[in-house]
Amino acid sequence: MLITNGTLITWGEPNQILEGQAIYVRGDRIAEIGPQQALLARFPGEERLDAGGQFVMPGNICAHTHFYGAFARGMAIPGPAPQDFPEILKKLWWPLDKSLTEKDVRASALVMLVDAIRHGTTTLIDHHASPNAIEGSLDVIAGAVEKSGLRAVLCYEVTDRDGEEKALRGIAENVRFIERCRRESVAEGRVKATFGLHASLTLSEQTLERCRQEAPQGAGFHIHLAEHEADEYDSLAKSGARVVDRLSRHDILGPNTIVAHAVHVDAREIAELAQTQTWVTHQPRSNMNNGVGAAPVESILRAGARMCLGTDGFSHTMWEEWKAAYLLHKVWHRDPRRMPGNAVAEMGAYNNARLAEIFFDEAPLGVLTPGACADLLFVDYHPHTPLSPGNLPWHIIFGFHESMVTTTIVAGKVLMQDRHLLTLDEAAIAAQARELAPEVWQRYEGFVGRS
Ligand SMILES: [Zn+2]
């Protein structure tokens, strides 16, 4: 396939904006990028996809999300509003994830995948929980991802909050799915696995030890970390160590591990995250929504730790997350110099791509270059001021909107063309979720008083 008449944003290092160039896609990869006339002459019979003057750029990557949260939209939390993050967990997320059957897990994943294709997020790193539908839940999500055509990294959140037996079943689900992904190519290699842990505050010493022992050789972990002070105080009470030190003692950190949030880490913990080359993800919309504060993102980046951007189950609109990151730190510090656009791009474009590449290690991701995965977006943006590699982050933050994404391509396959979804039936998926939602909400109301 030849992609013609686009302005290419490469997100290479350095980033380039190329005019008059076409992309030759062969199979699931970008085979060549070159002058359009020359490529048209060389491949006269090749199928063409005309970008019609739009921007063509790599698909967005989400470093941390929860497909299972789809049914929370519009759901009422009974009683007084939760007053802090631990209450939000107890009154919203824990009774909600308990309410999910296997059917609901599939429906919520499909809803989120429609959202991702429509908004140009082509790779998603998910963190799943469904305590009453554990076994096989990752296969169910993998099936939805396969159908969608997107890429995803899946894991199951191990936790002690529902007792030892369910913790063991969560461990088994991770191990089984990691081994499956090593044994076979799941969704033609578009689905990968890691080992999920909920958060230090719901994991005993014994369970952490078990996870370390049971995790297949070389597998990393994906865990929430210091999202609220409660995680630090719980860790100190349980182990006498702050949460990063506790996870480090259990050998959970490292270059294949993702920790989400790191809002309340101290200087020594930041140094440990950097030294172990652990991936850290920032979810500013979620942090604002939960009122947990703002992560010390600039300090974490300056320490040399690899900070990425995720959505935490918000809509898969990564540029919205860029905007929130850009704005949050300015108001939090009351200083407009904080979190410049290029720091947001370092996380959202470059670090997210390098993180995704540890799972999808066959070819570069998140970059337009020969040999890279053909994961692309067309963006119908018409800048009214000059756009250059230098000022692109500010054009994205102030000018790009996900509604401008008209075409989404993953592994050389067109998933959305001219805003028309080709792999998933959006109306049918929404209708099915609407049908399931009242039962999910009813079960939730039954659990909410008991959590
Ligand atoms: Zn999360």
CSV table of C-alpha atoms and ligand atoms in Angstrom, one decimal:
chain,number,residue,atom,x,y,z
A,1,MET,CA,0.0,0.0,0.0
A,2,LEU,CA,1.2,3.5,-0.9
A,3,ILE,CA,0.2,6.3,1.4
A,4,THR,CA,0.2,9.5,-0.6
A,5,ASN,CA,-0.4,13.2,-0.3
A,6,GLY,CA,0.3,13.4,3.4
A,7,THR,CA,2.6,15.7,5.5
A,8,LEU,CA,4.6,13.2,7.5
A,9,ILE,CA,5.4,13.7,11.2
A,10,THR,CA,8.0,11.1,11.9
A,11,TRP,CA,8.6,11.3,15.7
A,12,GLY,CA,12.1,10.1,14.9
A,13,GLU,CA,15.1,11.5,16.8
A,14,PRO,CA,15.3,14.2,15.8
A,15,ASN,CA,11.7,14.6,14.8
A,16,GLN,CA,11.1,15.5,11.2
A,17,ILE,CA,8.1,16.9,9.3
A,18,LEU,CA,8.3,15.8,5.6
A,19,GLU,CA,6.5,17.2,2.6
A,20,GLY,CA,6.2,15.5,-0.8
A,21,GLN,CA,7.1,12.1,0.6
A,22,ALA,CA,5.0,8.9,0.4
A,23,ILE,CA,5.0,5.8,2.6
A,24,TYR,CA,5.2,2.4,1.1
A,25,VAL,CA,3.7,-0.2,3.5
A,26,ARG,CA,4.4,-3.8,2.9
A,27,GLY,CA,2.6,-6.3,5.1
A,28,ASP,CA,2.7,-5.0,8.7
A,29,ARG,CA,5.7,-2.7,8.3
A,30,ILE,CA,6.8,0.5,6.7
A,31,ALA,CA,9.0,-0.7,3.9
A,32,GLU,CA,10.1,2.7,2.5
A,33,ILE,CA,9.6,6.4,2.9
A,34,GLY,CA,10.6,8.5,-0.2
A,35,PRO,CA,9.8,11.2,-2.7
A,36,GLN,CA,6.2,10.5,-3.8
A,37,GLN,CA,6.8,10.7,-7.5
A,38,ALA,CA,9.6,8.2,-7.3
A,39,LEU,CA,7.6,5.7,-5.3
A,40,LEU,CA,4.6,6.1,-7.6
A,41,ALA,CA,6.8,5.4,-10.5
A,42,ARG,CA,8.4,2.4,-8.9
A,43,PHE,CA,5.1,0.8,-7.7
A,44,PRO,CA,2.6,1.7,-10.4
A,45,GLY,CA,0.1,-1.0,-9.6
A,46,GLU,CA,0.2,-0.7,-5.8
A,47,GLU,CA,-3.0,0.0,-3.9
A,48,ARG,CA,-3.1,3.7,-2.8
A,49,LEU,CA,-4.4,5.4,0.2
A,50,ASP,CA,-4.7,9.1,-0.4
A,51,ALA,CA,-4.2,11.2,2.8
A,52,GLY,CA,-5.6,14.2,1.0
A,53,GLY,CA,-3.2,16.8,2.5
A,54,GLN,CA,-3.7,15.6,6.1
A,55,PHE,CA,-0.9,14.9,8.6
A,56,VAL,CA,0.3,11.3,8.7
A,57,MET,CA,1.9,10.3,12.0
A,58,PRO,CA,2.6,7.3,14.2
A,59,GLY,CA,-0.4,5.9,16.2
A,60,ASN,CA,-0.6,7.1,19.8
A,61,ILE,CA,0.4,4.7,22.6
A,62,CYS,CA,-1.3,4.5,26.0
A,63,ALA,CA,1.1,3.4,28.8
A,64,HIS,CA,-1.5,2.5,31.4
A,65,THR,CA,-5.3,1.9,31.2
A,66,HIS,CA,-8.2,-0.2,32.5
A,67,PHE,CA,-10.6,-1.5,29.9
A,68,TYR,CA,-12.7,-2.9,32.8
A,69,GLY,CA,-13.8,0.6,33.9
A,70,ALA,CA,-16.1,1.2,31.0
A,71,PHE,CA,-19.3,0.6,33.0
A,72,ALA,CA,-18.4,3.3,35.5
A,73,ARG,CA,-19.6,6.0,33.0
A,74,GLY,CA,-22.7,7.7,34.4
A,75,MET,CA,-22.9,5.3,37.3
A,76,ALA,CA,-24.1,6.8,40.6
A,77,ILE,CA,-22.1,6.0,43.8
A,78,PRO,CA,-24.7,5.6,46.6
A,79,GLY,CA,-24.4,7.6,49.8
A,80,PRO,CA,-22.1,10.6,50.5
A,81,ALA,CA,-19.4,11.2,47.9
A,82,PRO,CA,-16.1,9.5,48.6
A,83,GLN,CA,-13.8,11.9,50.5
A,84,ASP,CA,-10.4,10.5,49.4
A,85,PHE,CA,-8.8,8.0,47.1
A,86,PRO,CA,-9.0,5.0,49.5
A,87,GLU,CA,-12.8,5.7,49.7
A,88,ILE,CA,-13.0,5.9,45.9
A,89,LEU,CA,-11.4,2.4,45.7
A,90,LYS,CA,-13.8,1.0,48.3
A,91,LYS,CA,-17.0,2.7,47.0
A,92,LEU,CA,-16.4,2.7,43.3
A,93,TRP,CA,-13.7,0.5,41.8
A,94,TRP,CA,-13.7,-2.6,44.0
A,95,PRO,CA,-17.4,-3.2,44.0
A,96,LEU,CA,-17.5,-2.4,40.3
A,97,ASP,CA,-14.8,-4.9,39.3
A,98,LYS,CA,-16.5,-7.6,41.4
A,99,SER,CA,-19.7,-7.0,39.4
A,100,LEU,CA,-18.2,-8.0,36.1
A,101,THR,CA,-19.0,-11.3,34.5
A,102,GLU,CA,-16.9,-12.7,31.5
A,103,LYS,CA,-19.5,-11.2,29.2
A,104,ASP,CA,-19.1,-7.8,30.8
A,105,VAL,CA,-15.3,-8.0,30.6
A,106,ARG,CA,-15.6,-8.6,26.9
A,107,ALA,CA,-18.1,-5.8,26.4
A,108,SER,CA,-16.1,-3.2,28.4
A,109,ALA,CA,-13.0,-4.1,26.4
A,110,LEU,CA,-14.8,-3.7,23.1
A,111,VAL,CA,-16.2,-0.3,24.1
A,112,MET,CA,-12.7,0.9,25.0
A,113,LEU,CA,-11.2,-0.5,21.8
A,114,VAL,CA,-13.8,1.4,19.7
A,115,ASP,CA,-12.8,4.5,21.6
A,116,ALA,CA,-9.1,3.8,21.0
A,117,ILE,CA,-9.5,3.3,17.2
A,118,ARG,CA,-11.7,6.4,16.8
A,119,HIS,CA,-9.3,8.5,18.8
A,120,GLY,CA,-6.0,7.2,17.3
A,121,THR,CA,-4.6,5.2,20.1
A,122,THR,CA,-3.1,2.1,18.5
A,123,THR,CA,-1.2,0.4,21.4
A,124,LEU,CA,-2.7,0.1,24.9
A,125,ILE,CA,-1.1,-1.3,28.0
A,126,ASP,CA,-4.1,-2.6,30.1
A,127,HIS,CA,-4.3,-3.5,33.8
A,128,HIS,CA,-7.3,-5.8,34.3
A,129,ALA,CA,-9.4,-6.9,37.4
A,130,SER,CA,-12.6,-9.0,37.5
A,131,PRO,CA,-12.5,-10.9,40.8
A,132,ASN,CA,-15.6,-12.9,40.0
A,133,ALA,CA,-14.4,-13.8,36.5
A,134,ILE,CA,-10.6,-14.4,36.8
A,135,GLU,CA,-9.8,-17.5,34.8
A,136,GLY,CA,-9.6,-16.9,31.1
A,137,SER,CA,-10.4,-13.2,31.5
A,138,LEU,CA,-7.1,-12.2,29.7
A,139,ASP,CA,-8.1,-14.5,26.8
A,140,VAL,CA,-11.4,-12.8,26.6
A,141,ILE,CA,-9.8,-9.4,26.3
A,142,ALA,CA,-7.2,-10.8,23.9
A,143,GLY,CA,-10.1,-12.0,21.7
A,144,ALA,CA,-11.6,-8.5,21.6
A,145,VAL,CA,-8.2,-6.9,20.8
A,146,GLU,CA,-7.7,-9.5,18.1
A,147,LYS,CA,-11.0,-8.5,16.5
A,148,SER,CA,-10.3,-4.8,16.8
A,149,GLY,CA,-6.9,-5.0,15.0
A,150,LEU,CA,-5.2,-2.9,17.7
A,151,ARG,CA,-2.1,-3.8,19.8
A,152,ALA,CA,-2.3,-4.4,23.6
A,153,VAL,CA,-0.3,-5.6,26.5
A,154,LEU,CA,-2.5,-7.5,29.1
A,155,CYS,CA,-2.1,-8.5,32.7
A,156,TYR,CA,-4.4,-9.4,35.7
A,157,GLU,CA,-4.2,-7.3,38.9
A,158,VAL,CA,-3.2,-9.7,41.7
A,159,THR,CA,-4.6,-8.6,45.1
A,160,ASP,CA,-5.2,-9.9,48.6
A,161,ARG,CA,-8.4,-7.8,49.0
A,162,ASP,CA,-10.6,-10.8,48.2
A,163,GLY,CA,-8.6,-13.4,50.1
A,164,GLU,CA,-5.7,-15.8,49.5
A,165,GLU,CA,-7.6,-18.1,47.1
A,166,LYS,CA,-8.4,-15.3,44.7
A,167,ALA,CA,-4.8,-13.9,44.9
A,168,LEU,CA,-3.5,-17.4,43.9
A,169,ARG,CA,-6.0,-17.5,41.0
A,170,GLY,CA,-4.9,-14.0,39.9
A,171,ILE,CA,-1.3,-15.2,39.9
A,172,ALA,CA,-2.2,-18.3,37.9
A,173,GLU,CA,-4.0,-16.2,35.3
A,174,ASN,CA,-0.9,-14.0,34.8
A,175,VAL,CA,1.4,-17.0,34.6
A,176,ARG,CA,-0.9,-18.9,32.2
A,177,PHE,CA,-1.4,-15.9,29.9
A,178,ILE,CA,2.3,-14.9,29.8
A,179,GLU,CA,3.2,-18.5,28.9
A,180,ARG,CA,0.5,-18.5,26.2
A,181,CYS,CA,1.9,-15.4,24.7
A,182,ARG,CA,5.4,-17.0,24.7
A,183,ARG,CA,4.1,-20.2,23.2
A,184,GLU,CA,2.0,-18.8,20.4
A,185,SER,CA,1.5,-15.6,18.5
A,186,VAL,CA,-1.6,-14.2,20.0
A,187,ALA,CA,-3.6,-11.9,17.6
A,188,GLU,CA,-0.8,-12.3,15.1
A,189,GLY,CA,1.6,-10.9,17.6
A,190,ARG,CA,-0.5,-7.9,18.5
A,191,VAL,CA,-1.2,-9.1,22.0
A,192,LYS,CA,1.6,-9.4,24.6
A,193,ALA,CA,1.5,-10.1,28.4
A,194,THR,CA,3.1,-8.9,31.6
A,195,PHE,CA,2.5,-9.7,35.3
A,196,GLY,CA,-0.2,-7.6,37.0
A,197,LEU,CA,-0.2,-6.5,40.6
A,198,HIS,CA,-2.9,-4.2,42.0
A,199,ALA,CA,-0.9,-2.1,44.4
A,200,SER,CA,1.4,-2.5,47.4
A,201,LEU,CA,-1.5,-1.6,49.7
A,202,THR,CA,-3.5,-4.7,48.8
A,203,LEU,CA,-0.6,-7.1,48.7
A,204,SER,CA,0.9,-9.0,51.7
A,205,GLU,CA,4.5,-9.8,52.0
A,206,GLN,CA,3.7,-13.4,51.3
A,207,THR,CA,1.7,-12.7,48.1
A,208,LEU,CA,4.5,-10.4,46.8
A,209,GLU,CA,7.0,-13.2,47.4
A,210,ARG,CA,4.7,-15.7,45.6
A,211,CYS,CA,4.4,-13.4,42.6
A,212,ARG,CA,8.1,-13.0,42.4
A,213,GLN,CA,8.6,-16.8,42.6
A,214,GLU,CA,5.8,-17.7,40.1
A,215,ALA,CA,6.5,-15.0,37.5
A,216,PRO,CA,8.0,-16.6,34.4
A,217,GLN,CA,11.7,-15.8,33.9
A,218,GLY,CA,12.2,-12.4,32.4
A,219,ALA,CA,8.6,-11.2,32.8
A,220,GLY,CA,8.2,-7.7,34.3
A,221,PHE,CA,5.4,-6.4,36.5
A,222,HIS,CA,2.7,-3.7,36.1
A,223,ILE,CA,1.5,-2.2,39.4
A,224,HIS,CA,0.0,1.0,40.8
A,225,LEU,CA,2.5,2.8,43.0
A,226,ALA,CA,2.1,5.6,45.6
A,227,GLU,CA,-1.0,6.9,43.9
A,228,HIS,CA,-2.1,8.2,47.3
A,229,GLU,CA,-0.2,8.6,50.6
A,230,ALA,CA,-2.1,5.6,51.9
A,231,ASP,CA,0.1,3.3,49.8
A,232,GLU,CA,3.2,4.7,51.5
A,233,TYR,CA,1.8,4.5,55.1
A,234,ASP,CA,0.5,1.0,54.4
A,235,SER,CA,3.9,-0.1,53.1
A,236,LEU,CA,5.7,1.4,56.2
A,237,ALA,CA,3.3,-0.4,58.5
A,238,LYS,CA,3.6,-3.7,56.7
A,239,SER,CA,7.3,-3.8,56.0
A,240,GLY,CA,9.0,-0.8,57.7
A,241,ALA,CA,9.9,0.4,54.2
A,242,ARG,CA,8.5,3.0,51.8
A,243,VAL,CA,6.7,1.5,48.8
A,244,VAL,CA,9.5,1.7,46.2
A,245,ASP,CA,11.9,0.2,48.8
A,246,ARG,CA,9.4,-2.6,49.6
A,247,LEU,CA,8.9,-3.5,45.9
A,248,SER,CA,12.7,-3.3,45.3
A,249,ARG,CA,13.3,-5.8,48.2
A,250,HIS,CA,10.9,-8.2,46.4
A,251,ASP,CA,12.8,-7.7,43.2
A,252,ILE,CA,9.6,-6.3,41.5
A,253,LEU,CA,11.3,-3.2,39.9
A,254,GLY,CA,13.5,-3.2,36.8
A,255,PRO,CA,13.6,-2.5,33.0
A,256,ASN,CA,10.6,-4.6,32.2
A,257,THR,CA,8.4,-3.3,35.1
A,258,ILE,CA,5.8,-0.5,34.9
A,259,VAL,CA,4.7,1.5,37.9
A,260,ALA,CA,1.7,3.7,37.5
A,261,HIS,CA,1.4,7.1,39.2
A,262,ALA,CA,4.3,7.6,41.6
A,263,VAL,CA,2.5,10.7,43.0
A,264,HIS,CA,3.9,10.4,46.6
A,265,VAL,CA,7.4,9.1,46.1
A,266,ASP,CA,10.3,10.8,47.9
A,267,ALA,CA,13.7,11.7,46.5
A,268,ARG,CA,15.3,8.4,47.4
A,269,GLU,CA,12.4,6.5,45.8
A,270,ILE,CA,12.8,8.5,42.6
A,271,ALA,CA,16.5,7.7,42.6
A,272,GLU,CA,15.7,4.0,43.0
A,273,LEU,CA,13.2,4.1,40.1
A,274,ALA,CA,15.8,5.7,37.9
A,275,GLN,CA,18.6,3.4,39.0
A,276,THR,CA,16.5,0.3,38.3
A,277,GLN,CA,15.3,1.7,34.9
A,278,THR,CA,11.8,1.1,36.0
A,279,TRP,CA,9.1,2.6,33.7
A,280,VAL,CA,6.8,5.1,35.5
A,281,THR,CA,3.5,6.3,34.0
A,282,HIS,CA,1.8,9.6,34.6
A,283,GLN,CA,-2.1,9.9,34.4
A,284,PRO,CA,-2.8,13.6,35.1
A,285,ARG,CA,-6.6,13.4,34.3
A,286,SER,CA,-7.0,10.5,36.8
A,287,ASN,CA,-4.8,12.2,39.4
A,288,MET,CA,-7.0,15.4,39.2
A,289,ASN,CA,-10.2,13.4,39.3
A,290,ASN,CA,-9.1,11.4,42.4
A,291,GLY,CA,-7.7,14.6,44.0
A,292,VAL,CA,-4.5,12.7,44.8
A,293,GLY,CA,-2.1,15.5,43.9
A,294,ALA,CA,0.5,15.9,41.1
A,295,ALA,CA,3.4,13.5,40.6
A,296,PRO,CA,6.9,15.0,40.7
A,297,VAL,CA,7.1,14.4,37.0
A,298,GLU,CA,9.9,16.8,36.2
A,299,SER,CA,12.0,15.5,39.1
A,300,ILE,CA,11.4,12.0,37.9
A,301,LEU,CA,12.5,12.8,34.4
A,302,ARG,CA,15.5,14.8,35.6
A,303,ALA,CA,16.6,11.8,37.7
A,304,GLY,CA,16.7,9.8,34.5
A,305,ALA,CA,13.7,7.6,35.2
A,306,ARG,CA,11.6,6.8,32.2
A,307,MET,CA,8.2,8.5,32.6
A,308,CYS,CA,5.4,7.7,30.2
A,309,LEU,CA,1.8,8.9,29.8
A,310,GLY,CA,-1.3,6.8,30.3
A,311,THR,CA,-5.1,7.3,30.6
A,312,ASP,CA,-6.0,5.2,33.6
A,313,GLY,CA,-9.2,4.2,31.9
A,314,PHE,CA,-10.2,7.7,30.8
A,315,SER,CA,-11.1,8.0,27.1
A,316,HIS,CA,-8.2,6.9,24.9
A,317,THR,CA,-7.5,10.4,23.8
A,318,MET,CA,-3.8,10.7,24.3
A,319,TRP,CA,-3.6,14.4,23.3
A,320,GLU,CA,-6.2,15.2,26.0
A,321,GLU,CA,-3.7,13.6,28.4
A,322,TRP,CA,-0.9,15.7,26.9
A,323,LYS,CA,-3.1,18.8,27.6
A,324,ALA,CA,-3.9,17.8,31.1
A,325,ALA,CA,-0.2,17.2,31.9
A,326,TYR,CA,0.8,20.5,30.4
A,327,LEU,CA,-1.9,22.4,32.4
A,328,LEU,CA,-1.9,20.5,35.7
A,329,HIS,CA,1.7,21.2,36.7
A,330,LYS,CA,1.4,24.9,36.0
A,331,VAL,CA,-1.6,25.3,38.3
A,332,TRP,CA,-0.2,22.8,40.9
A,333,HIS,CA,3.0,24.8,41.2
A,334,ARG,CA,1.4,28.2,40.3
A,335,ASP,CA,4.2,28.6,37.8
A,336,PRO,CA,3.7,28.8,34.0
A,337,ARG,CA,7.2,27.6,33.4
A,338,ARG,CA,6.5,24.1,34.7
A,339,MET,CA,6.0,21.2,32.3
A,340,PRO,CA,6.8,22.7,28.9
A,341,GLY,CA,5.4,21.1,25.8
A,342,ASN,CA,8.7,19.3,24.9
A,343,ALA,CA,8.7,17.5,28.3
A,344,VAL,CA,5.1,16.3,27.5
A,345,ALA,CA,6.3,15.1,24.1
A,346,GLU,CA,9.3,13.3,25.7
A,347,MET,CA,6.8,11.2,27.7
A,348,GLY,CA,3.8,10.9,25.4
A,349,ALA,CA,5.7,10.4,22.1
A,350,TYR,CA,9.2,9.1,22.8
A,351,ASN,CA,9.0,7.3,26.2
A,352,ASN,CA,5.7,5.6,25.4
A,353,ALA,CA,7.1,4.2,22.2
A,354,ARG,CA,10.2,2.9,23.9
A,355,LEU,CA,8.1,1.3,26.6
A,356,ALA,CA,5.8,-0.4,23.9
A,357,GLU,CA,8.9,-1.7,22.2
A,358,ILE,CA,10.0,-3.8,25.2
A,359,PHE,CA,6.8,-5.9,24.5
A,360,PHE,CA,6.7,-5.6,20.7
A,361,ASP,CA,10.3,-6.1,20.2
A,362,GLU,CA,10.3,-7.2,16.5
A,363,ALA,CA,10.3,-3.7,15.0
A,364,PRO,CA,10.4,0.0,16.1
A,365,LEU,CA,7.0,1.4,17.2
A,366,GLY,CA,5.8,5.0,17.4
A,367,VAL,CA,8.0,6.2,14.6
A,368,LEU,CA,7.8,6.6,10.8
A,369,THR,CA,10.9,5.0,9.5
A,370,PRO,CA,11.6,2.1,7.2
A,371,GLY,CA,11.3,-1.2,9.1
A,372,ALA,CA,9.0,0.2,11.7
A,373,CYS,CA,5.5,-1.2,12.5
A,374,ALA,CA,3.0,0.4,10.1
A,375,ASP,CA,0.8,1.9,12.9
A,376,LEU,CA,-0.4,5.2,11.5
A,377,LEU,CA,-2.9,8.0,11.8
A,378,PHE,CA,-4.3,10.6,9.4
A,379,VAL,CA,-5.0,13.9,11.2
A,380,ASP,CA,-7.1,16.5,9.6
A,381,TYR,CA,-5.4,19.5,11.1
A,382,HIS,CA,-4.9,22.8,9.2
A,383,PRO,CA,-2.4,25.0,11.2
A,384,HIS,CA,-2.9,28.7,10.8
A,385,THR,CA,0.7,29.4,12.0
A,386,PRO,CA,4.0,27.7,10.9
A,387,LEU,CA,4.4,24.2,12.2
A,388,SER,CA,7.9,22.9,12.8
A,389,PRO,CA,9.5,19.9,14.7
A,390,GLY,CA,10.4,22.5,17.4
A,391,ASN,CA,6.9,23.8,18.0
A,392,LEU,CA,4.9,20.6,17.2
A,393,PRO,CA,4.3,19.8,20.9
A,394,TRP,CA,2.5,23.2,21.3
A,395,HIS,CA,0.5,22.7,18.1
A,396,ILE,CA,-0.6,19.3,19.5
A,397,ILE,CA,-1.4,20.8,23.0
A,398,PHE,CA,-3.3,23.8,21.7
A,399,GLY,CA,-4.5,22.7,18.2
A,400,PHE,CA,-4.9,18.9,17.8
A,401,HIS,CA,-8.1,17.2,18.8
A,402,GLU,CA,-8.9,13.5,18.6
A,403,SER,CA,-11.9,14.3,16.5
A,404,MET,CA,-9.4,15.3,13.8
A,405,VAL,CA,-8.2,11.6,13.5
A,406,THR,CA,-9.9,10.4,10.3
A,407,THR,CA,-7.9,7.2,9.6
A,408,THR,CA,-6.3,4.6,11.9
A,409,ILE,CA,-3.9,1.9,10.7
A,410,VAL,CA,-2.3,-0.8,12.8
A,411,ALA,CA,0.2,-3.4,11.4
A,412,GLY,CA,-0.6,-2.2,7.9
A,413,LYS,CA,-4.3,-2.8,8.3
A,414,VAL,CA,-6.8,0.0,8.0
A,415,LEU,CA,-9.0,-0.1,11.1
A,416,MET,CA,-10.8,3.2,10.5
A,417,GLN,CA,-11.0,5.1,7.2
A,418,ASP,CA,-12.6,8.5,6.8
A,419,ARG,CA,-13.9,8.1,10.4
A,420,HIS,CA,-15.7,4.8,9.4
A,421,LEU,CA,-14.7,1.9,11.6
A,422,LEU,CA,-13.9,-1.2,9.6
A,423,THR,CA,-13.2,-3.9,12.2
A,424,LEU,CA,-15.7,-3.1,15.0
A,425,ASP,CA,-19.4,-2.3,14.9
A,426,GLU,CA,-19.6,0.8,17.1
A,427,ALA,CA,-23.4,1.0,17.4
A,428,ALA,CA,-23.8,-2.7,18.1
A,429,ILE,CA,-21.0,-2.7,20.7
A,430,ALA,CA,-22.5,0.3,22.5
A,431,ALA,CA,-26.0,-1.2,22.3
A,432,GLN,CA,-24.8,-4.5,23.8
A,433,ALA,CA,-23.0,-2.6,26.6
A,434,ARG,CA,-26.1,-0.6,27.3
A,435,GLU,CA,-28.0,-3.8,27.6
A,436,LEU,CA,-25.5,-5.3,30.1
A,437,ALA,CA,-25.0,-2.1,32.1
A,438,PRO,CA,-28.2,-2.2,34.3
A,439,GLU,CA,-27.3,-5.7,35.5
A,440,VAL,CA,-23.7,-4.6,36.2
A,441,TRP,CA,-24.9,-1.6,38.2
A,442,GLN,CA,-27.4,-3.7,40.1
A,443,ARG,CA,-24.7,-6.1,41.1
A,444,TYR,CA,-22.5,-3.1,42.0
A,445,GLU,CA,-25.1,-1.8,44.4
A,446,GLY,CA,-25.2,-5.2,46.1
A,447,PHE,CA,-21.4,-5.1,46.6
A,448,VAL,CA,-20.9,-1.5,47.4
A,449,GLY,CA,-22.1,-1.7,51.0
A,450,ARG,CA,-20.0,-4.8,51.7
A,451,SER,CA,-16.6,-3.7,50.3
B,1,ZN,ZN,-4.6,2.5,37.1
